[in-house]
Coordinates of C-alpha atoms and ligand atoms in Angstrom, one line a residue:
Chain A
M1 CA -19.6 -39.0 85.1
R2 CA -17.1 -36.1 84.4
V3 CA -17.8 -34.2 81.7
D4 CA -14.2 -34.6 80.1
D5 CA -14.6 -38.6 80.4
P6 CA -13.1 -40.1 77.6
K7 CA -15.7 -42.9 77.5
L8 CA -18.5 -40.2 77.0
K9 CA -19.8 -40.1 73.5
K10 CA -20.7 -36.6 72.1
I11 CA -23.6 -36.9 69.3
E12 CA -24.0 -34.2 67.2
P13 CA -27.0 -33.2 65.2
P14 CA -26.8 -33.8 61.5
T15 CA -26.2 -30.6 59.7
M16 CA -28.7 -29.4 57.1
S17 CA -28.1 -29.4 53.9
L18 CA -29.5 -26.1 51.8
G19 CA -32.3 -28.3 50.6
D20 CA -33.4 -29.3 54.5
R21 CA -33.1 -25.6 55.3
F22 CA -35.7 -24.5 52.8
Y23 CA -38.3 -26.8 54.0
L24 CA -39.8 -27.1 50.6
P25 CA -37.8 -30.1 49.0
Q26 CA -38.0 -32.0 52.3
V27 CA -41.8 -31.2 52.5
A28 CA -42.2 -32.5 48.9
A29 CA -40.4 -35.8 50.1
G30 CA -42.7 -36.3 52.8
L31 CA -45.7 -35.8 50.6
L32 CA -44.5 -38.5 48.5
V33 CA -43.9 -40.7 51.2
T34 CA -47.7 -40.3 52.4
A35 CA -48.8 -40.3 48.8
K36 CA -47.3 -43.7 48.5
H37 CA -49.3 -45.1 51.5
I38 CA -52.5 -43.6 50.4
F39 CA -52.4 -44.8 47.2
G40 CA -51.3 -48.5 48.6
V41 CA -54.3 -48.5 50.9
A42 CA -56.8 -47.1 48.3
F43 CA -55.8 -48.9 45.3
Q44 CA -53.9 -51.8 46.4
D45 CA -55.6 -53.2 49.5
K46 CA -52.4 -52.3 51.8
A47 CA -54.5 -51.7 54.7
I48 CA -52.5 -53.3 57.7
T49 CA -55.4 -53.5 60.1
V50 CA -57.8 -56.2 61.1
Q51 CA -61.5 -55.8 60.1
Y52 CA -62.3 -56.9 63.4
P53 CA -66.1 -58.6 63.8
E54 CA -65.3 -60.3 60.3
Q55 CA -61.5 -61.1 61.3
Q56 CA -60.5 -62.5 64.3
H57 CA -57.0 -61.2 65.7
V58 CA -55.0 -64.1 66.8
P59 CA -53.2 -63.0 70.2
S60 CA -49.7 -64.2 70.7
P61 CA -49.4 -67.8 72.8
V62 CA -48.2 -65.6 75.8
Y63 CA -51.0 -63.1 75.4
R64 CA -53.5 -62.7 78.5
G65 CA -56.6 -62.6 78.7
V66 CA -59.7 -63.8 80.7
H67 CA -59.3 -66.2 83.4
R68 CA -60.6 -69.8 83.5
L69 CA -60.5 -72.2 86.2
N70 CA -59.0 -75.7 84.9
K71 CA -60.9 -78.8 85.7
D72 CA -59.0 -81.7 86.5
E73 CA -59.7 -85.6 84.7
E74 CA -62.8 -85.9 86.7
G75 CA -64.1 -82.6 85.9
R76 CA -63.9 -81.2 88.9
P77 CA -62.1 -77.8 89.7
K78 CA -58.3 -78.3 90.2
C79 CA -58.6 -75.2 92.8
V80 CA -57.8 -76.3 96.3
A81 CA -58.9 -73.0 97.7
C82 CA -55.2 -72.2 99.2
M83 CA -56.1 -68.1 98.5
L84 CA -52.6 -67.9 97.0
C85 CA -53.9 -66.4 94.0
A86 CA -56.0 -63.8 96.0
T87 CA -53.0 -63.0 98.0
A88 CA -50.9 -62.4 95.0
C89 CA -53.5 -60.3 93.1
P90 CA -52.4 -56.6 93.0
A91 CA -55.8 -55.8 92.4
H92 CA -57.3 -57.6 95.2
C93 CA -60.1 -58.7 92.6
I94 CA -60.1 -62.6 93.4
D95 CA -62.5 -63.4 96.1
I96 CA -62.8 -67.0 97.3
V97 CA -65.0 -68.5 99.9
G98 CA -63.3 -72.1 100.7
A99 CA -64.9 -75.3 102.4
T100 CA -63.8 -78.3 103.5
A101 CA -63.8 -80.7 100.4
P102 CA -66.6 -83.7 100.7
P103 CA -65.3 -86.9 101.6
S104 CA -65.7 -88.6 98.1
W105 CA -62.5 -86.1 97.1
P106 CA -59.8 -87.9 99.2
D107 CA -57.0 -85.7 97.3
R108 CA -57.8 -82.4 98.9
E109 CA -58.8 -80.8 102.0
K110 CA -60.7 -77.8 100.8
Y111 CA -62.4 -76.7 97.5
P112 CA -63.7 -73.2 96.7
E113 CA -67.2 -73.0 97.4
S114 CA -67.4 -69.8 95.5
F115 CA -64.7 -68.3 93.5
V116 CA -65.6 -64.9 91.8
I117 CA -63.0 -62.5 89.8
D118 CA -64.0 -59.0 89.1
E119 CA -62.8 -58.7 85.5
L120 CA -63.0 -55.0 85.5
R121 CA -60.7 -54.5 88.3
C122 CA -58.3 -57.0 87.2
I123 CA -55.2 -55.7 85.6
Y124 CA -54.5 -59.0 83.8
C125 CA -50.7 -59.2 85.0
G126 CA -51.0 -63.0 85.5
M127 CA -49.8 -63.1 89.1
C128 CA -52.5 -65.1 90.2
E129 CA -51.4 -67.7 87.6
E130 CA -48.1 -67.7 89.1
A131 CA -49.1 -68.0 92.2
C132 CA -51.1 -70.9 91.9
P133 CA -49.7 -74.4 93.5
V134 CA -52.1 -76.6 91.5
E135 CA -52.2 -74.9 88.3
A136 CA -55.8 -74.2 88.7
I137 CA -56.1 -70.7 87.6
E138 CA -54.8 -69.5 84.0
L139 CA -55.3 -66.8 81.7
T140 CA -56.5 -67.7 78.4
G141 CA -56.1 -66.0 74.9
L142 CA -59.7 -64.6 75.0
Y143 CA -59.4 -60.7 74.5
D144 CA -63.5 -59.7 73.0
L145 CA -64.6 -59.7 76.6
T146 CA -67.5 -57.2 76.9
G147 CA -70.6 -56.9 78.7
L148 CA -73.7 -54.5 79.2
S149 CA -73.3 -53.9 82.6
R150 CA -70.9 -53.9 85.6
E151 CA -72.3 -57.2 87.1
E152 CA -72.1 -58.9 83.9
M153 CA -68.1 -58.6 84.2
I154 CA -68.0 -60.4 87.6
F155 CA -67.5 -63.7 86.9
D156 CA -68.5 -66.4 89.3
K157 CA -67.0 -70.1 89.5
A158 CA -69.3 -71.6 87.1
K159 CA -68.4 -69.0 84.3
L160 CA -64.9 -69.3 84.9
L161 CA -65.3 -73.0 84.5
S162 CA -67.1 -72.6 81.4
V163 CA -64.3 -70.7 79.8
F164 CA -62.1 -73.9 80.7
D165 CA -64.7 -75.9 78.8
V166 CA -65.0 -73.3 75.7
T167 CA -60.9 -72.7 75.7
R168 CA -59.8 -76.4 76.4
D169 CA -59.2 -77.4 73.2
A170 CA -57.5 -74.5 71.8
E171 CA -55.1 -73.8 74.7
P172 CA -54.5 -76.8 76.6
M173 CA -53.2 -76.5 80.2
K174 CA -49.9 -74.6 80.0
F175 CA -48.1 -76.6 82.4
T176 CA -49.8 -80.3 82.5
T177 CA -49.9 -81.0 78.8
P178 CA -47.7 -80.7 76.4
P179 CA -48.1 -78.4 73.6
P180 CA -49.5 -79.8 70.3
A181 CA -47.0 -79.8 67.4
G182 CA -45.9 -77.0 65.9
R183 CA -47.3 -74.4 68.6
P184 CA -44.4 -72.9 70.7
T185 CA -44.6 -73.2 74.3
P186 CA -44.9 -69.7 76.3
T187 CA -41.4 -70.0 76.7
Q188 CA -40.2 -70.6 73.5
A189 CA -42.1 -68.1 72.0
L190 CA -40.5 -65.7 74.2
D191 CA -36.8 -66.9 73.7
S192 CA -37.3 -66.7 70.0
P193 CA -36.6 -63.4 68.6
V194 CA -38.8 -62.6 65.9
S195 CA -41.8 -64.5 65.7
Chain B
M1 CA -82.2 -2.6 42.7
T2 CA -85.2 -4.6 41.4
I3 CA -87.2 -7.1 43.4
W4 CA -86.2 -9.9 41.2
V5 CA -82.5 -9.4 41.8
L6 CA -83.0 -9.4 45.4
I7 CA -85.0 -12.6 45.4
G8 CA -82.2 -13.9 43.1
I9 CA -79.6 -13.1 45.7
L10 CA -81.4 -14.8 48.4
I11 CA -81.7 -17.5 46.2
K12 CA -78.0 -17.5 46.0
M13 CA -77.4 -17.3 49.3
L14 CA -79.5 -20.4 50.4
V15 CA -78.0 -22.5 47.5
V16 CA -74.2 -21.2 48.8
V17 CA -75.3 -21.9 52.5
G18 CA -76.8 -25.3 51.9
V19 CA -74.0 -26.6 49.4
T20 CA -71.0 -25.3 51.5
Q21 CA -72.4 -26.9 54.5
G22 CA -73.3 -30.4 52.7
A23 CA -69.7 -30.0 51.4
V24 CA -68.2 -29.5 54.8
A25 CA -70.3 -32.5 56.0
Y26 CA -69.1 -34.8 53.2
L27 CA -65.3 -33.1 53.4
I28 CA -65.0 -34.2 57.1
L29 CA -65.8 -38.0 55.8
V30 CA -63.2 -37.6 52.8
E31 CA -60.5 -36.3 55.4
R32 CA -61.4 -39.2 57.8
K33 CA -60.5 -41.4 55.0
I34 CA -57.8 -39.8 53.8
A35 CA -56.2 -39.9 57.3
A36 CA -57.2 -43.6 57.2
Y37 CA -55.4 -44.3 54.1
A38 CA -52.0 -42.2 55.0
Q39 CA -51.9 -44.3 58.1
D40 CA -52.6 -47.8 56.5
R41 CA -56.3 -48.2 57.9
I42 CA -59.4 -48.2 56.2
G43 CA -61.5 -45.5 58.3
P44 CA -65.2 -45.3 58.4
N45 CA -66.8 -48.0 56.3
R46 CA -69.4 -49.4 58.7
C47 CA -72.0 -46.8 58.8
G48 CA -75.4 -47.5 56.7
R49 CA -74.1 -51.0 55.6
E50 CA -77.1 -52.5 57.3
I51 CA -79.3 -50.4 54.9
G52 CA -77.2 -50.7 52.1
V53 CA -75.4 -47.7 51.6
P54 CA -72.0 -48.3 50.5
F55 CA -68.4 -46.1 51.6
A56 CA -70.2 -44.9 55.0
L57 CA -71.8 -42.4 52.9
I58 CA -74.3 -41.6 55.7
Q59 CA -71.6 -41.6 58.2
P60 CA -71.8 -37.4 58.3
L61 CA -75.5 -37.7 59.4
A62 CA -74.4 -39.5 62.2
D63 CA -71.8 -37.1 63.1
G64 CA -74.1 -34.3 62.8
A65 CA -76.6 -36.2 65.0
K66 CA -74.0 -36.9 67.5
M67 CA -72.8 -33.1 67.4
L68 CA -76.8 -32.2 68.3
L69 CA -77.5 -34.7 70.8
K70 CA -74.6 -34.8 72.8
E71 CA -74.7 -33.1 76.5
D72 CA -74.0 -29.3 75.9
V73 CA -72.1 -28.5 78.8
V74 CA -71.9 -24.7 79.8
P75 CA -69.4 -24.6 83.0
K76 CA -70.5 -22.3 85.8
Y77 CA -67.6 -20.4 85.8
V78 CA -67.9 -19.0 82.2
T79 CA -69.2 -15.6 81.0
K80 CA -72.4 -16.9 79.4
P81 CA -73.0 -14.2 76.6
L82 CA -69.6 -13.9 75.3
Y83 CA -69.0 -17.8 75.8
I84 CA -72.3 -18.6 73.5
L85 CA -71.3 -15.7 71.0
A86 CA -68.0 -16.8 70.3
P87 CA -68.8 -20.2 68.2
W88 CA -71.2 -18.0 66.2
I89 CA -68.8 -15.2 65.7
A90 CA -66.7 -18.3 64.4
I91 CA -68.8 -19.4 61.7
A92 CA -70.3 -16.0 60.6
T93 CA -66.9 -14.7 59.7
A94 CA -66.5 -18.0 57.6
M95 CA -69.8 -17.9 56.0
I96 CA -70.0 -13.8 55.0
G97 CA -66.6 -14.5 53.0
F98 CA -68.5 -16.5 50.5
A99 CA -70.1 -13.2 49.8
V100 CA -68.0 -11.9 47.1
V101 CA -66.5 -15.3 46.3
P102 CA -67.4 -16.3 42.1
F103 CA -68.4 -19.8 41.6
G104 CA -68.2 -19.3 37.9
P105 CA -68.3 -16.9 35.6
V106 CA -69.7 -13.2 36.2
G107 CA -70.3 -10.6 33.8
P108 CA -72.5 -8.3 31.7
N109 CA -72.6 -11.2 29.1
Q110 CA -73.6 -13.8 31.4
I111 CA -77.2 -15.0 32.2
I112 CA -76.7 -15.7 36.2
D113 CA -73.9 -14.0 38.2
F114 CA -72.3 -16.9 40.1
Q115 CA -71.6 -14.6 43.1
I116 CA -73.5 -13.3 45.8
A117 CA -72.5 -9.7 45.7
P118 CA -71.3 -9.3 42.1
N119 CA -69.1 -6.4 40.9
V120 CA -67.3 -6.0 44.1
D121 CA -64.3 -4.3 43.3
I122 CA -62.3 -4.9 46.2
G123 CA -63.3 -8.4 46.5
I124 CA -60.0 -9.7 47.6
L125 CA -59.4 -7.1 50.3
Y126 CA -63.3 -7.8 51.8
V127 CA -62.4 -11.5 52.2
L128 CA -59.1 -10.7 53.8
A129 CA -61.0 -8.2 56.2
V130 CA -63.7 -10.9 57.4
G131 CA -61.3 -13.0 57.3
S132 CA -59.2 -11.6 59.9
L133 CA -62.4 -10.9 62.1
A134 CA -62.4 -14.4 63.0
V135 CA -59.6 -13.7 65.4
Y136 CA -62.4 -12.1 67.5
G137 CA -64.1 -15.6 67.9
V138 CA -61.2 -17.2 69.2
I139 CA -60.3 -14.4 71.4
L140 CA -63.5 -14.3 72.9
A141 CA -63.7 -17.8 73.6
G142 CA -60.6 -18.1 75.6
W143 CA -61.6 -15.2 77.4
A144 CA -65.0 -16.1 78.2
S145 CA -64.4 -19.7 79.2
N146 CA -62.9 -18.0 82.2
N147 CA -60.0 -20.6 82.3
K148 CA -56.4 -19.9 82.4
Y149 CA -55.7 -22.6 79.7
A150 CA -57.9 -21.6 77.3
F151 CA -57.1 -18.1 77.6
I152 CA -53.8 -18.7 77.1
G153 CA -54.5 -21.0 74.3
G154 CA -56.5 -17.8 72.7
L155 CA -53.8 -15.8 73.1
R156 CA -51.8 -17.8 71.5
S157 CA -54.1 -18.7 68.8
S158 CA -54.9 -14.8 68.1
A159 CA -51.0 -14.0 67.8
Q160 CA -50.5 -16.7 65.2
L161 CA -53.7 -15.8 63.2
I162 CA -52.5 -11.9 63.4
S163 CA -49.1 -12.6 62.3
Y164 CA -50.1 -15.0 59.3
E165 CA -52.1 -12.2 58.1
I166 CA -49.4 -10.1 57.4
P167 CA -47.8 -12.3 54.7
L168 CA -51.2 -13.2 53.5
G169 CA -52.0 -10.1 52.5
L170 CA -48.6 -9.1 51.4
S171 CA -48.2 -12.4 49.0
I172 CA -51.6 -11.4 47.5
L173 CA -50.6 -8.2 46.6
G174 CA -48.2 -9.2 43.6
M175 CA -51.0 -10.8 41.9
V176 CA -53.4 -7.7 42.4
L177 CA -50.8 -5.5 41.2
I178 CA -50.2 -7.7 37.7
A179 CA -53.9 -8.2 36.8
G180 CA -54.4 -4.2 38.1
S181 CA -57.6 -5.2 40.0
L182 CA -58.6 -6.4 43.8
D183 CA -61.9 -7.6 41.9
M184 CA -61.5 -11.3 41.6
N185 CA -63.4 -11.5 38.6
R186 CA -61.0 -9.6 36.7
I187 CA -58.0 -11.4 38.3
M188 CA -59.7 -14.6 36.6
A189 CA -60.2 -12.5 33.5
W190 CA -56.2 -11.8 33.2
Q191 CA -55.2 -15.0 33.8
S192 CA -57.5 -16.5 31.3
R193 CA -55.9 -14.1 28.8
H194 CA -52.5 -14.2 29.8
V195 CA -51.1 -16.9 32.1
W196 CA -52.1 -18.6 35.6
G197 CA -50.9 -16.3 38.5
I198 CA -48.7 -19.4 39.8
L199 CA -46.4 -19.1 36.5
V200 CA -46.0 -15.2 37.1
Q201 CA -46.3 -15.1 41.1
P202 CA -44.8 -18.6 42.2
L203 CA -43.1 -17.3 45.5
G204 CA -46.5 -15.4 46.2
F205 CA -48.3 -18.5 45.7
I206 CA -46.1 -20.6 47.8
L207 CA -46.2 -17.5 50.6
F208 CA -49.6 -17.4 50.3
F209 CA -50.5 -21.2 50.4
T210 CA -48.5 -21.4 53.7
S211 CA -49.9 -18.5 55.4
A212 CA -53.3 -19.9 54.2
F213 CA -52.8 -23.1 56.3
A214 CA -51.8 -21.0 59.4
E215 CA -55.3 -18.8 58.6
T216 CA -57.2 -22.1 58.7
N217 CA -55.4 -23.7 61.4
R218 CA -54.5 -26.3 59.6
L219 CA -51.7 -28.7 60.0
P220 CA -48.7 -28.1 60.1
F221 CA -49.8 -24.9 62.1
D222 CA -52.6 -26.2 64.1
L223 CA -51.6 -25.0 67.5
P224 CA -54.7 -23.5 68.4
E225 CA -56.0 -26.6 68.5
S226 CA -53.2 -29.1 69.3
E227 CA -55.0 -31.5 71.0
Q228 CA -52.3 -34.1 71.9
E229 CA -50.2 -31.8 73.7
L230 CA -52.3 -29.0 75.2
V231 CA -55.5 -30.1 76.1
G232 CA -57.3 -28.1 73.5
G233 CA -56.7 -24.6 73.2
F234 CA -59.2 -22.0 73.2
H235 CA -62.2 -24.4 72.9
T236 CA -61.3 -26.5 75.8
E237 CA -64.4 -25.6 77.4
Y238 CA -66.8 -26.4 74.6
S239 CA -68.7 -29.0 74.1
A240 CA -71.4 -30.6 71.5
M241 CA -72.7 -28.4 68.8
K242 CA -70.8 -25.5 70.0
F243 CA -67.6 -27.1 69.4
G244 CA -69.1 -28.3 66.2
M245 CA -69.5 -24.9 64.9
F246 CA -65.7 -23.7 65.5
F247 CA -65.0 -27.1 63.8
L248 CA -67.5 -26.4 60.9
G249 CA -66.1 -22.6 60.8
E250 CA -62.5 -23.7 60.1
Y251 CA -63.7 -26.3 57.4
L252 CA -65.6 -23.2 55.9
H253 CA -62.8 -21.2 56.3
V254 CA -60.7 -23.7 54.3
I255 CA -63.2 -23.5 51.2
T256 CA -63.0 -19.8 51.1
V257 CA -59.6 -20.1 51.0
S258 CA -59.1 -23.1 48.5
F259 CA -61.6 -20.8 46.2
I260 CA -59.2 -17.8 46.7
T261 CA -56.3 -19.9 45.8
V262 CA -57.8 -21.4 42.8
I263 CA -59.2 -17.5 41.6
L264 CA -55.5 -15.9 42.3
F265 CA -53.0 -19.0 40.9
F266 CA -54.9 -21.3 39.2
G267 CA -57.0 -19.2 36.5
G268 CA -60.2 -19.9 38.3
W269 CA -62.4 -21.2 35.7
D270 CA -59.9 -20.9 33.1
V271 CA -59.0 -24.0 31.0
P272 CA -56.1 -23.0 28.8
F273 CA -57.0 -22.7 25.1
V274 CA -60.5 -23.7 26.4
T275 CA -62.3 -20.8 27.9
S276 CA -62.2 -17.2 27.7
P277 CA -64.2 -14.6 29.5
D278 CA -66.3 -13.8 26.4
Q279 CA -68.2 -17.2 26.5
S280 CA -71.7 -16.5 27.6
G281 CA -74.5 -19.0 27.7
L282 CA -75.8 -21.7 30.0
L283 CA -73.5 -24.3 28.9
W284 CA -70.5 -22.5 29.1
A285 CA -71.4 -21.4 32.8
I286 CA -71.7 -24.8 33.8
V287 CA -68.7 -25.9 32.3
K288 CA -66.8 -23.0 34.1
V289 CA -68.5 -23.9 37.7
G290 CA -67.5 -27.3 37.2
V291 CA -64.0 -26.7 36.6
I292 CA -63.6 -24.0 39.4
T293 CA -65.0 -26.4 41.7
S294 CA -63.1 -29.3 40.8
K295 CA -60.1 -27.3 41.1
V296 CA -61.2 -26.1 44.9
G297 CA -61.8 -29.6 45.4
L298 CA -58.2 -30.8 44.4
V299 CA -56.8 -27.9 46.5
I300 CA -58.5 -29.2 49.3
L301 CA -57.4 -32.7 49.0
F302 CA -54.0 -31.3 48.8
I303 CA -54.8 -29.3 52.1
M304 CA -55.8 -32.8 53.7
W305 CA -52.9 -34.7 52.1
V306 CA -50.5 -32.1 53.9
R307 CA -52.3 -32.5 57.2
W308 CA -51.2 -36.3 57.5
T309 CA -48.1 -35.6 56.3
L310 CA -46.2 -32.5 58.1
P311 CA -45.5 -32.6 61.9
R312 CA -46.8 -29.8 63.9
F313 CA -44.5 -26.7 64.3
R314 CA -43.4 -25.4 67.8
Y315 CA -44.5 -22.0 68.5
D316 CA -41.5 -20.4 68.4
Q317 CA -40.9 -22.0 65.1
L318 CA -44.1 -20.8 64.0
M319 CA -43.4 -17.2 64.8
D320 CA -39.8 -17.4 63.5
L321 CA -41.4 -18.8 60.2
A322 CA -43.6 -15.8 59.7
W323 CA -41.7 -13.0 60.9
K324 CA -38.1 -13.9 59.9
S325 CA -38.7 -15.5 56.5
M326 CA -42.1 -15.1 55.2
I327 CA -42.7 -11.3 56.1
P328 CA -39.3 -10.4 54.3
L329 CA -39.9 -12.7 51.3
A330 CA -43.5 -11.3 50.9
L331 CA -41.9 -7.7 51.2
I332 CA -39.2 -8.8 48.5
N333 CA -41.7 -10.5 46.4
L334 CA -44.1 -7.4 46.6
V335 CA -41.2 -4.8 45.4
M336 CA -40.0 -6.9 42.8
T337 CA -43.3 -7.1 41.3
A338 CA -44.2 -3.5 41.6
G339 CA -41.0 -2.8 40.0
I340 CA -41.5 -5.1 36.9
V341 CA -45.0 -4.5 36.5
Q342 CA -44.0 -0.7 36.5
L343 CA -41.1 -1.4 33.9
V344 CA -43.7 -3.6 31.7
R345 CA -46.3 -0.9 31.6
T346 CA -43.7 1.9 31.0
Y347 CA -42.3 0.3 27.9
W348 CA -44.2 -2.5 26.3
V349 CA -47.7 -1.2 26.9
Ligands
SF4_1 S1 -54.4 -61.3 86.7 FE1 -53.2 -60.0 88.3 S2 -54.7 -58.5 88.6 FE2 -56.1 -60.2 87.5 S3 -56.8 -61.2 89.0 FE3 -54.8 -62.2 88.6 S4 -53.3 -61.6 90.0 FE4 -55.5 -60.2 89.9
SF4_2 S1 -54.0 -70.3 94.1 FE1 -54.9 -71.8 92.8 S2 -55.3 -73.4 94.3 FE2 -55.0 -71.5 95.3 S3 -56.9 -70.7 95.6 FE3 -56.0 -69.6 94.0 S4 -56.7 -70.9 92.3 FE4 -57.3 -72.1 93.8

């Protein structure tokens, strides 16, 4: 673009009035603004923060928190050990050992013998969720993820399945069950301009 | 000087040191609260809740314990003696200013002189002089850290401190001329008999208060620190209690400056139509101490309020303000005051 391009829009900084240039009236105006906030919080309970352990924050439906491994109707992990999630993971934090499925599971060839996610390395990008062909791995809305050691934060299959048990009722599987009435699907939540 | 006077002075010193240190601890809590309120947060409210202490009142203890127990890193490359000396200078210069600050009425008709060193005729001058020593702490810290960021930070800060000394000193002189004394007690007595300093020296007050912000490194002039954009200035290499000492020194400075503001411009212990310099007795002494400390408290609250309102100056703006606006204005104020005082003295008195 050239300097004299007619499409170029020149923005001039607003000229300062005498009061602006003296600073002090503007300083007083600013003090008034903060005074209102201080007064509001101190006497009218207008703080906008969540008092965490007592009040729980409710994240948006598209929030990506701790992983879970979904179970099918018979209570088996849905995962078929295809390794697509591990391949897609940019942080290389998924470690799967696949094994041939027992003969009693005729619908699949393999199942994960071990399924480990290092929650400390994970960047919660959701790529694994996107990559999974059978919707076996999902990110839940659980956000208060803490541990006292690094080892505690490495989630194995049992733990990932237990996350599913905990969150099953609150968060139905995103792609298999219709959302409960009144609750927008992730896509709807994204489409609506202000929620 | 009898032995009793000496003991009295020692007791006063202990009380002043103890009270100011305690005050600093709680002022930090107050400041954190005000910061939170200004930002629509609640601020510290948990410390001590388990044992039934309300409003996080033992938070200062926790803060203090943290300062003391944290690892005190002394980098290998620093010039050790100076590195260790610098925070002490910062604290010492802030403390010795209190020697001449009157906390209440002082005078021959009082039972106690509420001042560690009473009847110092050059009180104001002394406070300014020791206040300007603080720059040694800053520049030594920057130099001894042996780190170019700290060094440049130190230079920058000392340039700021020295620049703002000039309008600070000049703006006080107007009040000194009017009251005809450098002794803070006489200045307070003058205000008690006539009017508060802010009414006769409004420009002087604004200039003084603005330079006081810069001298104490408070926002909007806290470039020595500016932790968001410039690592940490001169105290980059300091940790734990050594950092805490710089912090403490700065806060003590805030208290001194607030005292001087109250003494010079808000009448000190004076409440119009209630108090006068001639009152004596314990009751009046207590009332006056109460008045002056609450005024100081209000000034400190105001300083905190400003901190969470105004954004930080850019360095060139900071220097522009001092050299192009405040020093000329302070000079004009001084010359005009001198002229008027001379006229009044010649024709009316
Ligand atoms: S969310 Fe992203 S980083 Fe985390 S496991 Fe899934 S793909 Fe890997
Ligand atoms: S992509 Fe899905 S099915 Fe494949 S291994 Fe990962 S979780 Fe299992």
